[in-house]
Amino acid sequence: TSGPTPPPSSSNGGSPTSRPTPPPSRSNGGNPTSSPTTGGSQLTMATIQTHATPGDCWLVYYGDVYDMTQYAPTHPASSILITTHCGTDATAAYATVHSKGLLAIVNSYKLGALEEATTSAPPPTGSNGGNPTSRPTPPPTNPPPSPTPPPSSSSNGGIAMATVQMHARAGDCWLVYYGDVYDMTQYAPTHPASSILITTHCGTDATAAYALVHSKALLAIVNSYKLGALEEAVSPTPPPS
């Protein structure tokens, strides 16, 4: 009268529901936030694409699927670095700023392997309906800004902070990194993650925000956009003796 217990089955429109070790602290309004793949259960790209909002954000890194809904707001720089790519393969965008090893930080948010990744190598770039997900270098066709300091520069060759503050919008965006002034108006739209990570800081000293996610050496990519040194960072020339 009794047979072997059948394996548990589940269905939620194609999304896996088996989760032997779900993170105890994550929830997104009742939707499953963790379901490590076991026993051959896999995640398809079509499933990932149904979780494409900041409130329900799945994405792919190096062939593995992560539910980043709860982690995104805690990102040191900005949640938009993650939520811009919800529902996509964000490997290429991630690789422009982080090492693969850093993913250990979000290992508890891993849902399992992408189905396509079990049979073929993950694509080199993500896709989210035509929106770019990675541009590691600025397009060579972007015209560099004029290297000539503005008329309000001080006599010692530095650019005054008051001048930088006059260029405080996305269409005219100057900012300071490590004591140098950059006109990032042309570069901002090409940022691998989102232009808002630059335009949020137009007219300010953005060194601290930049240092959270990048090394100082990476500024070499935008060296052609440098206007000159900030006035306060330039040592005054001593009077002749």
PDB file of C-alpha atoms in Angstrom:
ATOM      1  CA  THR A   1       0.000   0.000   0.000  1.00  0.00           C
ATOM      2  CA  SER A   2       2.956   2.248   0.258  1.00  0.00           C
ATOM      3  CA  GLY A   3       5.695   2.789  -2.261  1.00  0.00           C
ATOM      4  CA  PRO A   4       8.968   4.658  -2.178  1.00  0.00           C
ATOM      5  CA  THR A   5       8.585   8.331  -1.424  1.00  0.00           C
ATOM      6  CA  PRO A   6       8.670  10.263  -4.710  1.00  0.00           C
ATOM      7  CA  PRO A   7      11.190  13.097  -4.969  1.00  0.00           C
ATOM      8  CA  PRO A   8       9.705  16.471  -4.091  1.00  0.00           C
ATOM      9  CA  SER A   9       8.538  18.436  -7.093  1.00  0.00           C
ATOM     10  CA  SER A  10       8.174  22.150  -7.487  1.00  0.00           C
ATOM     11  CA  SER A  11       7.060  24.672 -10.034  1.00  0.00           C
ATOM     12  CA  ASN A  12       7.053  28.451 -10.137  1.00  0.00           C
ATOM     13  CA  GLY A  13       6.877  29.270 -13.799  1.00  0.00           C
ATOM     14  CA  GLY A  14      10.219  27.707 -14.606  1.00  0.00           C
ATOM     15  CA  SER A  15      12.168  29.082 -11.624  1.00  0.00           C
ATOM     16  CA  PRO A  16      13.718  26.523  -9.287  1.00  0.00           C
ATOM     17  CA  THR A  17      12.267  26.329  -5.807  1.00  0.00           C
ATOM     18  CA  SER A  18      14.520  23.725  -4.200  1.00  0.00           C
ATOM     19  CA  ARG A  19      16.724  25.408  -1.632  1.00  0.00           C
ATOM     20  CA  PRO A  20      18.495  23.118   0.793  1.00  0.00           C
ATOM     21  CA  THR A  21      20.489  25.941   2.411  1.00  0.00           C
ATOM     22  CA  PRO A  22      18.763  29.304   1.839  1.00  0.00           C
ATOM     23  CA  PRO A  23      20.391  32.347   3.445  1.00  0.00           C
ATOM     24  CA  PRO A  24      18.307  32.996   6.534  1.00  0.00           C
ATOM     25  CA  SER A  25      18.282  36.784   6.235  1.00  0.00           C
ATOM     26  CA  ARG A  26      17.120  37.428   2.672  1.00  0.00           C
ATOM     27  CA  SER A  27      13.583  37.940   1.420  1.00  0.00           C
ATOM     28  CA  ASN A  28      11.981  39.860  -1.471  1.00  0.00           C
ATOM     29  CA  GLY A  29       8.319  39.851  -0.725  1.00  0.00           C
ATOM     30  CA  GLY A  30       7.835  36.109  -0.808  1.00  0.00           C
ATOM     31  CA  ASN A  31       9.799  35.354  -3.958  1.00  0.00           C
ATOM     32  CA  PRO A  32      12.568  32.812  -3.518  1.00  0.00           C
ATOM     33  CA  THR A  33      15.907  34.493  -2.992  1.00  0.00           C
ATOM     34  CA  SER A  34      18.145  31.469  -2.787  1.00  0.00           C
ATOM     35  CA  SER A  35      17.894  28.081  -4.394  1.00  0.00           C
ATOM     36  CA  PRO A  36      21.283  26.461  -4.908  1.00  0.00           C
ATOM     37  CA  THR A  37      21.078  24.021  -7.774  1.00  0.00           C
ATOM     38  CA  THR A  38      21.299  20.363  -6.810  1.00  0.00           C
ATOM     39  CA  GLY A  39      20.456  17.122  -8.477  1.00  0.00           C
ATOM     40  CA  GLY A  40      20.699  18.498 -12.016  1.00  0.00           C
ATOM     41  CA  SER A  41      18.269  21.383 -11.477  1.00  0.00           C
ATOM     42  CA  GLN A  42      19.531  24.378 -13.454  1.00  0.00           C
ATOM     43  CA  LEU A  43      18.746  28.020 -14.166  1.00  0.00           C
ATOM     44  CA  THR A  44      18.099  29.216 -17.700  1.00  0.00           C
ATOM     45  CA  MET A  45      18.808  32.676 -19.079  1.00  0.00           C
ATOM     46  CA  ALA A  46      15.094  33.022 -19.770  1.00  0.00           C
ATOM     47  CA  THR A  47      14.457  32.609 -16.055  1.00  0.00           C
ATOM     48  CA  ILE A  48      17.112  35.182 -15.169  1.00  0.00           C
ATOM     49  CA  GLN A  49      15.474  37.717 -17.475  1.00  0.00           C
ATOM     50  CA  THR A  50      12.224  37.531 -15.493  1.00  0.00           C
ATOM     51  CA  HIS A  51      14.064  38.923 -12.448  1.00  0.00           C
ATOM     52  CA  ALA A  52      15.113  42.241 -13.945  1.00  0.00           C
ATOM     53  CA  THR A  53      14.138  44.949 -11.457  1.00  0.00           C
ATOM     54  CA  PRO A  54      15.908  46.430  -8.419  1.00  0.00           C
ATOM     55  CA  GLY A  55      13.290  44.781  -6.213  1.00  0.00           C
ATOM     56  CA  ASP A  56      13.876  41.359  -7.782  1.00  0.00           C
ATOM     57  CA  CYS A  57      17.365  41.336  -9.217  1.00  0.00           C
ATOM     58  CA  TRP A  58      19.071  38.222 -10.518  1.00  0.00           C
ATOM     59  CA  LEU A  59      22.177  38.329 -12.663  1.00  0.00           C
ATOM     60  CA  VAL A  60      25.003  36.158 -13.924  1.00  0.00           C
ATOM     61  CA  TYR A  61      28.695  36.349 -13.029  1.00  0.00           C
ATOM     62  CA  TYR A  62      31.096  33.902 -14.645  1.00  0.00           C
ATOM     63  CA  GLY A  63      28.411  31.329 -15.404  1.00  0.00           C
ATOM     64  CA  ASP A  64      26.773  31.409 -11.965  1.00  0.00           C
ATOM     65  CA  VAL A  65      23.442  33.007 -11.080  1.00  0.00           C
ATOM     66  CA  TYR A  66      23.097  35.367  -8.115  1.00  0.00           C
ATOM     67  CA  ASP A  67      20.074  36.956  -6.468  1.00  0.00           C
ATOM     68  CA  MET A  68      21.482  40.387  -5.650  1.00  0.00           C
ATOM     69  CA  THR A  69      18.209  41.977  -4.523  1.00  0.00           C
ATOM     70  CA  GLN A  70      19.235  42.333  -0.894  1.00  0.00           C
ATOM     71  CA  TYR A  71      22.935  42.954  -1.482  1.00  0.00           C
ATOM     72  CA  ALA A  72      22.616  45.767  -4.054  1.00  0.00           C
ATOM     73  CA  PRO A  73      21.603  48.504  -1.570  1.00  0.00           C
ATOM     74  CA  THR A  74      24.699  47.727   0.498  1.00  0.00           C
ATOM     75  CA  HIS A  75      27.195  48.164  -2.365  1.00  0.00           C
ATOM     76  CA  PRO A  76      29.952  50.556  -1.172  1.00  0.00           C
ATOM     77  CA  ALA A  77      29.708  52.811  -4.244  1.00  0.00           C
ATOM     78  CA  SER A  78      26.115  52.624  -5.489  1.00  0.00           C
ATOM     79  CA  SER A  79      23.371  50.049  -5.871  1.00  0.00           C
ATOM     80  CA  ILE A  80      23.053  51.121  -9.512  1.00  0.00           C
ATOM     81  CA  LEU A  81      26.308  49.312 -10.293  1.00  0.00           C
ATOM     82  CA  ILE A  82      24.321  46.132  -9.743  1.00  0.00           C
ATOM     83  CA  THR A  83      20.729  47.051 -10.557  1.00  0.00           C
ATOM     84  CA  THR A  84      21.677  48.394 -13.990  1.00  0.00           C
ATOM     85  CA  HIS A  85      22.330  44.770 -14.974  1.00  0.00           C
ATOM     86  CA  CYS A  86      19.405  42.962 -13.328  1.00  0.00           C
ATOM     87  CA  GLY A  87      18.212  40.113 -15.519  1.00  0.00           C
ATOM     88  CA  THR A  88      21.428  39.945 -17.560  1.00  0.00           C
ATOM     89  CA  ASP A  89      24.867  38.385 -17.741  1.00  0.00           C
ATOM     90  CA  ALA A  90      26.921  41.097 -16.043  1.00  0.00           C
ATOM     91  CA  THR A  91      30.277  39.300 -16.190  1.00  0.00           C
ATOM     92  CA  ALA A  92      31.933  41.738 -18.585  1.00  0.00           C
ATOM     93  CA  ALA A  93      30.807  44.824 -16.672  1.00  0.00           C
ATOM     94  CA  TYR A  94      31.926  43.295 -13.378  1.00  0.00           C
ATOM     95  CA  ALA A  95      35.334  42.325 -14.756  1.00  0.00           C
ATOM     96  CA  THR A  96      36.128  45.920 -15.708  1.00  0.00           C
ATOM     97  CA  VAL A  97      36.305  46.950 -12.054  1.00  0.00           C
ATOM     98  CA  HIS A  98      36.652  43.831  -9.868  1.00  0.00           C
ATOM     99  CA  SER A  99      38.571  40.579  -9.686  1.00  0.00           C
ATOM    100  CA  LYS A 100      36.706  37.277  -9.892  1.00  0.00           C
ATOM    101  CA  GLY A 101      37.913  36.376  -6.418  1.00  0.00           C
ATOM    102  CA  LEU A 102      35.938  39.252  -4.879  1.00  0.00           C
ATOM    103  CA  LEU A 103      32.711  37.352  -5.634  1.00  0.00           C
ATOM    104  CA  ALA A 104      33.383  35.376  -2.461  1.00  0.00           C
ATOM    105  CA  ILE A 105      31.766  38.296  -0.641  1.00  0.00           C
ATOM    106  CA  VAL A 106      28.397  37.472  -2.212  1.00  0.00           C
ATOM    107  CA  ASN A 107      28.727  33.699  -2.267  1.00  0.00           C
ATOM    108  CA  SER A 108      25.666  33.284  -0.023  1.00  0.00           C
ATOM    109  CA  TYR A 109      23.566  34.971  -2.734  1.00  0.00           C
ATOM    110  CA  LYS A 110      24.505  32.392  -5.357  1.00  0.00           C
ATOM    111  CA  LEU A 111      21.528  30.428  -6.703  1.00  0.00           C
ATOM    112  CA  GLY A 112      23.429  27.968  -8.884  1.00  0.00           C
ATOM    113  CA  ALA A 113      24.986  27.487 -12.304  1.00  0.00           C
ATOM    114  CA  LEU A 114      23.517  29.016 -15.433  1.00  0.00           C
ATOM    115  CA  GLU A 115      22.130  26.216 -17.610  1.00  0.00           C
ATOM    116  CA  GLU A 116      23.986  27.383 -20.716  1.00  0.00           C
ATOM    117  CA  ALA A 117      27.221  27.544 -18.695  1.00  0.00           C
ATOM    118  CA  THR A 118      27.121  23.800 -18.017  1.00  0.00           C
ATOM    119  CA  THR A 119      27.417  22.988 -21.701  1.00  0.00           C
ATOM    120  CA  SER A 120      29.267  25.942 -23.174  1.00  0.00           C
ATOM    121  CA  ALA A 121      31.449  28.828 -22.114  1.00  0.00           C
ATOM    122  CA  PRO A 122      29.585  31.937 -20.960  1.00  0.00           C
ATOM    123  CA  PRO A 123      29.399  34.683 -23.582  1.00  0.00           C
ATOM    124  CA  PRO A 124      32.094  37.336 -23.285  1.00  0.00           C
ATOM    125  CA  THR A 125      29.531  40.101 -22.884  1.00  0.00           C
ATOM    126  CA  GLY A 126      26.128  40.388 -21.288  1.00  0.00           C
ATOM    127  CA  SER A 127      22.915  41.357 -23.011  1.00  0.00           C
ATOM    128  CA  ASN A 128      19.885  43.202 -21.727  1.00  0.00           C
ATOM    129  CA  GLY A 129      17.837  43.955 -24.787  1.00  0.00           C
ATOM    130  CA  GLY A 130      20.453  45.968 -26.603  1.00  0.00           C
ATOM    131  CA  ASN A 131      21.673  48.124 -23.725  1.00  0.00           C
ATOM    132  CA  PRO A 132      25.457  48.151 -23.400  1.00  0.00           C
ATOM    133  CA  THR A 133      26.866  46.283 -20.427  1.00  0.00           C
ATOM    134  CA  SER A 134      30.573  46.838 -20.856  1.00  0.00           C
ATOM    135  CA  ARG A 135      32.855  49.375 -22.494  1.00  0.00           C
ATOM    136  CA  PRO A 136      36.255  48.903 -20.914  1.00  0.00           C
ATOM    137  CA  THR A 137      37.878  51.802 -22.745  1.00  0.00           C
ATOM    138  CA  PRO A 138      36.439  55.112 -23.924  1.00  0.00           C
ATOM    139  CA  PRO A 139      35.632  55.232 -27.640  1.00  0.00           C
ATOM    140  CA  PRO A 140      38.597  56.704 -29.526  1.00  0.00           C
ATOM    141  CA  THR A 141      36.251  58.986 -31.452  1.00  0.00           C
ATOM    142  CA  ASN A 142      35.288  61.004 -28.393  1.00  0.00           C
ATOM    143  CA  PRO A 143      36.914  64.427 -28.742  1.00  0.00           C
ATOM    144  CA  PRO A 144      39.171  65.221 -25.786  1.00  0.00           C
ATOM    145  CA  PRO A 145      38.409  68.450 -23.973  1.00  0.00           C
ATOM    146  CA  SER A 146      40.619  71.488 -24.331  1.00  0.00           C
ATOM    147  CA  PRO A 147      43.683  71.159 -22.131  1.00  0.00           C
ATOM    148  CA  THR A 148      43.827  74.934 -21.668  1.00  0.00           C
ATOM    149  CA  PRO A 149      42.821  75.964 -18.141  1.00  0.00           C
ATOM    150  CA  PRO A 150      39.858  78.369 -17.986  1.00  0.00           C
ATOM    151  CA  PRO A 151      40.473  82.119 -17.668  1.00  0.00           C
ATOM    152  CA  SER A 152      39.692  81.983 -13.957  1.00  0.00           C
ATOM    153  CA  SER A 153      42.699  79.773 -13.246  1.00  0.00           C
ATOM    154  CA  SER A 154      45.085  81.229 -10.735  1.00  0.00           C
ATOM    155  CA  SER A 155      48.456  82.620 -11.683  1.00  0.00           C
ATOM    156  CA  ASN A 156      50.206  79.469 -10.476  1.00  0.00           C
ATOM    157  CA  GLY A 157      48.458  77.373 -13.150  1.00  0.00           C
ATOM    158  CA  GLY A 158      45.895  75.699 -10.898  1.00  0.00           C
ATOM    159  CA  ILE A 159      42.151  75.584 -11.525  1.00  0.00           C
ATOM    160  CA  ALA A 160      40.073  77.067  -8.724  1.00  0.00           C
ATOM    161  CA  MET A 161      37.480  74.878  -6.974  1.00  0.00           C
ATOM    162  CA  ALA A 162      34.993  77.687  -7.567  1.00  0.00           C
ATOM    163  CA  THR A 163      35.524  77.180 -11.293  1.00  0.00           C
ATOM    164  CA  VAL A 164      34.987  73.434 -11.006  1.00  0.00           C
ATOM    165  CA  GLN A 165      31.704  74.068  -9.182  1.00  0.00           C
ATOM    166  CA  MET A 166      30.424  76.035 -12.189  1.00  0.00           C
ATOM    167  CA  HIS A 167      30.520  72.840 -14.266  1.00  0.00           C
ATOM    168  CA  ALA A 168      28.082  70.807 -12.211  1.00  0.00           C
ATOM    169  CA  ARG A 169      25.670  69.116 -14.610  1.00  0.00           C
ATOM    170  CA  ALA A 170      25.694  66.091 -16.883  1.00  0.00           C
ATOM    171  CA  GLY A 171      26.099  68.208 -20.020  1.00  0.00           C
ATOM    172  CA  ASP A 172      29.034  70.128 -18.562  1.00  0.00           C
ATOM    173  CA  CYS A 173      30.689  67.933 -15.971  1.00  0.00           C
ATOM    174  CA  TRP A 174      33.997  68.746 -14.332  1.00  0.00           C
ATOM    175  CA  LEU A 175      35.228  67.006 -11.217  1.00  0.00           C
ATOM    176  CA  VAL A 176      38.358  66.441  -9.191  1.00  0.00           C
ATOM    177  CA  TYR A 177      40.281  63.204  -8.711  1.00  0.00           C
ATOM    178  CA  TYR A 178      43.385  63.203  -6.525  1.00  0.00           C
ATOM    179  CA  GLY A 179      44.031  66.928  -6.921  1.00  0.00           C
ATOM    180  CA  ASP A 180      43.548  67.028 -10.701  1.00  0.00           C
ATOM    181  CA  VAL A 181      40.559  68.445 -12.586  1.00  0.00           C
ATOM    182  CA  TYR A 182      38.870  66.421 -15.332  1.00  0.00           C
ATOM    183  CA  ASP A 183      36.182  67.353 -17.835  1.00  0.00           C
ATOM    184  CA  MET A 184      34.180  64.114 -17.858  1.00  0.00           C
ATOM    185  CA  THR A 185      31.309  65.372 -20.008  1.00  0.00           C
ATOM    186  CA  GLN A 186      32.210  63.197 -22.992  1.00  0.00           C
ATOM    187  CA  TYR A 187      33.433  60.185 -21.048  1.00  0.00           C
ATOM    188  CA  ALA A 188      30.514  59.808 -18.612  1.00  0.00           C
ATOM    189  CA  PRO A 189      28.091  58.244 -21.158  1.00  0.00           C
ATOM    190  CA  THR A 190      30.674  55.558 -21.946  1.00  0.00           C
ATOM    191  CA  HIS A 191      31.175  54.409 -18.333  1.00  0.00           C
ATOM    192  CA  PRO A 192      30.902  50.585 -18.222  1.00  0.00           C
ATOM    193  CA  ALA A 193      28.310  50.603 -15.441  1.00  0.00           C
ATOM    194  CA  SER A 194      26.361  53.868 -15.624  1.00  0.00           C
ATOM    195  CA  SER A 195      27.013  57.533 -16.396  1.00  0.00           C
ATOM    196  CA  ILE A 196      25.269  58.446 -13.143  1.00  0.00           C
ATOM    197  CA  LEU A 197      28.284  57.202 -11.204  1.00  0.00           C
ATOM    198  CA  ILE A 198      30.168  60.159 -12.673  1.00  0.00           C
ATOM    199  CA  THR A 199      27.441  62.771 -13.173  1.00  0.00           C
ATOM    200  CA  THR A 200      26.310  62.465  -9.552  1.00  0.00           C
ATOM    201  CA  HIS A 201      29.595  64.152  -8.630  1.00  0.00           C
ATOM    202  CA  CYS A 202      29.799  66.873 -11.295  1.00  0.00           C
ATOM    203  CA  GLY A 203      31.269  70.064  -9.842  1.00  0.00           C
ATOM    204  CA  THR A 204      32.794  68.343  -6.819  1.00  0.00           C
ATOM    205  CA  ASP A 205      35.895  66.564  -5.569  1.00  0.00           C
ATOM    206  CA  ALA A 206      34.937  62.925  -6.285  1.00  0.00           C
ATOM    207  CA  THR A 207      38.179  61.346  -5.071  1.00  0.00           C
ATOM    208  CA  ALA A 208      36.637  59.551  -2.097  1.00  0.00           C
ATOM    209  CA  ALA A 209      33.768  58.063  -4.138  1.00  0.00           C
ATOM    210  CA  TYR A 210      36.170  56.978  -6.890  1.00  0.00           C
ATOM    211  CA  ALA A 211      38.579  55.324  -4.446  1.00  0.00           C
ATOM    212  CA  LEU A 212      35.818  53.055  -3.139  1.00  0.00           C
ATOM    213  CA  VAL A 213      35.737  51.057  -6.373  1.00  0.00           C
ATOM    214  CA  HIS A 214      38.821  51.907  -8.449  1.00  0.00           C
ATOM    215  CA  SER A 215      42.564  52.184  -8.098  1.00  0.00           C
ATOM    216  CA  LYS A 216      44.236  55.514  -8.740  1.00  0.00           C
ATOM    217  CA  ALA A 217      46.189  53.967 -11.628  1.00  0.00           C
ATOM    218  CA  LEU A 218      42.958  53.346 -13.551  1.00  0.00           C
ATOM    219  CA  LEU A 219      42.679  57.098 -14.130  1.00  0.00           C
ATOM    220  CA  ALA A 220      45.135  56.596 -16.987  1.00  0.00           C
ATOM    221  CA  ILE A 221      42.078  55.613 -19.050  1.00  0.00           C
ATOM    222  CA  VAL A 222      40.754  59.178 -18.826  1.00  0.00           C
ATOM    223  CA  ASN A 223      44.069  61.009 -18.904  1.00  0.00           C
ATOM    224  CA  SER A 224      43.093  62.817 -22.124  1.00  0.00           C
ATOM    225  CA  TYR A 225      40.192  64.417 -20.219  1.00  0.00           C
ATOM    226  CA  LYS A 226      42.460  66.010 -17.612  1.00  0.00           C
ATOM    227  CA  LEU A 227      42.344  69.831 -17.608  1.00  0.00           C
ATOM    228  CA  GLY A 228      45.032  70.478 -15.032  1.00  0.00           C
ATOM    229  CA  ALA A 229      45.758  70.568 -11.322  1.00  0.00           C
ATOM    230  CA  LEU A 230      43.337  71.938  -8.762  1.00  0.00           C
ATOM    231  CA  GLU A 231      44.511  75.317  -7.505  1.00  0.00           C
ATOM    232  CA  GLU A 232      44.642  74.139  -3.903  1.00  0.00           C
ATOM    233  CA  ALA A 233      46.820  71.185  -4.967  1.00  0.00           C
ATOM    234  CA  VAL A 234      49.411  73.362  -6.730  1.00  0.00           C
ATOM    235  CA  SER A 235      52.297  74.578  -4.614  1.00  0.00           C
ATOM    236  CA  PRO A 236      52.772  78.322  -5.084  1.00  0.00           C
ATOM    237  CA  THR A 237      55.971  79.392  -6.747  1.00  0.00           C
ATOM    238  CA  PRO A 238      58.264  80.982  -4.158  1.00  0.00           C
ATOM    239  CA  PRO A 239      59.141  84.647  -4.829  1.00  0.00           C
ATOM    240  CA  PRO A 240      62.580  85.209  -6.335  1.00  0.00           C
ATOM    241  CA  SER A 241      65.227  85.832  -3.715  1.00  0.00           C
TER     242      SER A 241
END
